[in-house]
């Protein structure tokens, strides 16, 4: 597996509308895309900081894992996403061979048309980790 860069940081927020003024007006970043990912029950807003993106995640249902995360831990950094160059499935196979617990056994579709898969924080030193590829 080859990690090329940090693709984005996922940040759990209660409301994108309430969070955006901080990112746009105070930090001076620009939101360039807002998209709902139905199967994950989230609405996402993307901002760019150099080559790294921030992905704001707002729950669209109380059943959303983001809603549960906010309930337990409050708003904050939710996951770290690495871009991999040689396929998410290859990376997952390699992770499994290293006895890393997988949340997704196979890549699925994420926001911005990426192929994504999550690794369990219990085997990634406490950080929910996403692997993604265009
Ligand atoms: Zn993500």
Tab-separated table of C-alpha atoms and ligand atoms in Angstrom:
chain	number	residue	atom	x	y	z
A	1	UNK	CA	0.000	0.000	0.000
A	2	UNK	CA	1.246	3.480	-0.805
A	3	UNK	CA	-0.207	6.496	1.007
A	4	UNK	CA	0.279	9.600	-1.120
A	5	UNK	CA	-1.145	12.266	1.178
A	6	UNK	CA	-3.790	13.169	3.728
A	7	UNK	CA	-6.941	13.437	1.620
A	8	UNK	CA	-9.089	15.028	4.281
A	9	UNK	CA	-9.956	15.373	7.929
A	10	UNK	CA	-13.517	14.484	8.861
A	11	UNK	CA	-15.039	16.827	11.435
A	12	UNK	CA	-18.368	16.060	13.114
A	13	UNK	CA	-20.645	19.084	13.475
A	14	UNK	CA	-24.226	19.398	14.665
A	15	UNK	CA	-25.053	21.810	11.873
A	16	UNK	CA	-23.115	22.764	8.756
A	17	UNK	CA	-24.958	26.113	8.630
A	18	UNK	CA	-23.901	26.884	12.197
A	19	UNK	CA	-20.296	25.730	11.655
A	20	UNK	CA	-19.554	27.363	8.285
A	21	UNK	CA	-19.319	30.993	9.454
A	22	UNK	CA	-16.378	30.003	11.659
A	23	UNK	CA	-14.556	28.261	8.800
A	24	UNK	CA	-15.424	30.840	6.134
A	25	UNK	CA	-15.637	34.197	7.906
A	26	UNK	CA	-13.159	33.661	10.741
A	27	UNK	CA	-10.622	31.297	9.127
A	28	UNK	CA	-11.137	32.642	5.608
A	29	UNK	CA	-11.595	29.218	3.988
A	30	UNK	CA	-14.049	28.595	1.183
A	31	UNK	CA	-16.706	25.885	1.132
A	32	UNK	CA	-16.791	24.558	-2.449
A	33	UNK	CA	-19.186	21.640	-2.185
A	34	UNK	CA	-22.092	20.468	-0.034
A	35	UNK	CA	-23.328	16.957	-0.657
A	36	UNK	CA	-25.597	14.439	1.094
A	37	UNK	CA	-24.364	10.851	1.324
A	38	UNK	CA	-27.616	8.966	1.837
A	39	UNK	CA	-26.271	5.574	2.894
A	40	UNK	CA	-24.119	7.172	5.600
A	41	UNK	CA	-26.951	9.474	6.707
A	42	UNK	CA	-24.722	12.537	6.570
A	43	UNK	CA	-24.541	15.848	4.821
A	44	UNK	CA	-20.982	16.881	4.003
A	45	UNK	CA	-19.403	20.260	3.354
A	46	UNK	CA	-15.905	20.505	1.884
A	47	UNK	CA	-13.317	23.230	2.362
A	48	UNK	CA	-9.730	23.296	1.149
A	49	UNK	CA	-6.621	24.107	3.172
A	50	UNK	CA	-3.774	23.863	0.688
A	51	UNK	CA	-3.998	20.322	-0.692
A	52	UNK	CA	-5.853	18.977	2.332
A	53	UNK	CA	-9.611	19.098	2.620
A	54	UNK	CA	-11.788	19.500	5.649
A	55	UNK	CA	-14.965	17.446	5.477
A	56	UNK	CA	-17.650	18.750	7.803
A	57	UNK	CA	-20.103	15.959	8.626
A	58	UNK	CA	-23.612	16.739	9.784
A	59	UNK	CA	-25.979	13.906	10.734
A	60	UNK	CA	-29.205	13.726	8.715
A	61	UNK	CA	-30.771	11.195	11.101
A	62	UNK	CA	-30.443	10.289	14.803
A	63	UNK	CA	-29.397	6.833	13.510
A	64	UNK	CA	-26.340	8.295	11.803
A	65	UNK	CA	-22.970	7.231	13.227
A	66	UNK	CA	-22.141	10.959	13.269
A	67	UNK	CA	-25.153	11.655	15.509
A	68	UNK	CA	-23.963	8.920	17.864
A	69	UNK	CA	-20.401	10.259	17.805
A	70	UNK	CA	-21.569	13.801	18.705
A	71	UNK	CA	-23.806	12.418	21.444
A	72	UNK	CA	-20.872	10.534	22.985
A	73	UNK	CA	-17.944	12.871	22.396
A	74	UNK	CA	-19.336	16.183	21.206
A	75	UNK	CA	-18.358	17.962	18.014
A	76	UNK	CA	-14.788	17.501	16.842
A	77	UNK	CA	-12.358	15.578	14.685
A	78	UNK	CA	-14.041	12.342	13.648
A	79	UNK	CA	-11.647	10.672	11.228
A	80	UNK	CA	-8.422	10.937	9.269
A	81	UNK	CA	-8.476	10.007	5.582
A	82	UNK	CA	-5.399	8.864	3.677
A	83	UNK	CA	-5.285	8.775	-0.110
A	84	UNK	CA	-3.870	5.487	-1.366
A	85	UNK	CA	-2.439	5.033	-4.835
A	86	UNK	CA	-2.759	1.347	-5.568
A	87	UNK	CA	-6.386	0.608	-4.837
A	88	UNK	CA	-8.469	0.621	-1.681
A	89	UNK	CA	-9.114	-3.119	-1.948
A	90	UNK	CA	-5.361	-3.815	-2.077
A	91	UNK	CA	-4.869	-1.616	0.948
A	92	UNK	CA	-7.645	-3.433	2.814
A	93	UNK	CA	-6.086	-6.803	2.003
A	94	UNK	CA	-2.768	-5.563	3.314
A	95	UNK	CA	-4.384	-4.155	6.461
A	96	UNK	CA	-6.147	-7.450	7.092
A	97	UNK	CA	-2.858	-9.314	6.682
A	98	UNK	CA	-1.472	-6.991	9.378
A	99	UNK	CA	-4.389	-7.953	11.639
A	100	UNK	CA	-5.934	-4.493	11.448
A	101	UNK	CA	-9.678	-4.626	12.108
A	102	UNK	CA	-11.693	-3.475	9.119
A	103	UNK	CA	-15.026	-1.682	9.309
A	104	UNK	CA	-15.470	-2.107	5.547
A	105	UNK	CA	-14.339	-5.376	3.993
A	106	UNK	CA	-14.698	-3.830	0.532
A	107	UNK	CA	-14.556	-0.257	-0.785
A	108	UNK	CA	-17.808	1.677	-1.025
A	109	UNK	CA	-18.814	4.990	-2.533
A	110	UNK	CA	-18.146	8.125	-0.506
A	111	UNK	CA	-18.618	11.847	-1.053
A	112	UNK	CA	-16.966	13.395	-4.109
A	113	UNK	CA	-17.080	10.074	-5.966
A	114	UNK	CA	-14.257	8.565	-3.929
A	115	UNK	CA	-13.879	4.862	-3.190
A	116	UNK	CA	-13.556	4.651	0.561
A	117	UNK	CA	-13.177	2.145	3.390
A	118	UNK	CA	-12.772	2.575	7.117
A	119	UNK	CA	-10.397	0.888	9.545
A	120	UNK	CA	-11.467	0.353	13.138
A	121	UNK	CA	-9.970	2.819	15.655
A	122	UNK	CA	-9.310	-0.072	18.066
A	123	UNK	CA	-6.514	-1.241	15.760
A	124	UNK	CA	-5.326	2.156	14.450
A	125	UNK	CA	-4.027	3.711	17.651
A	126	UNK	CA	-7.349	5.349	18.441
A	127	UNK	CA	-8.033	7.212	15.201
A	128	UNK	CA	-10.911	6.184	12.953
A	129	UNK	CA	-9.012	5.911	9.676
A	130	UNK	CA	-10.389	6.130	6.154
A	131	UNK	CA	-8.565	4.946	3.067
A	132	UNK	CA	-9.677	6.521	-0.180
A	133	UNK	CA	-8.946	6.712	-3.853
A	134	UNK	CA	-10.453	8.686	-6.752
B	1	LIG	ZN1	-14.124	11.079	5.141
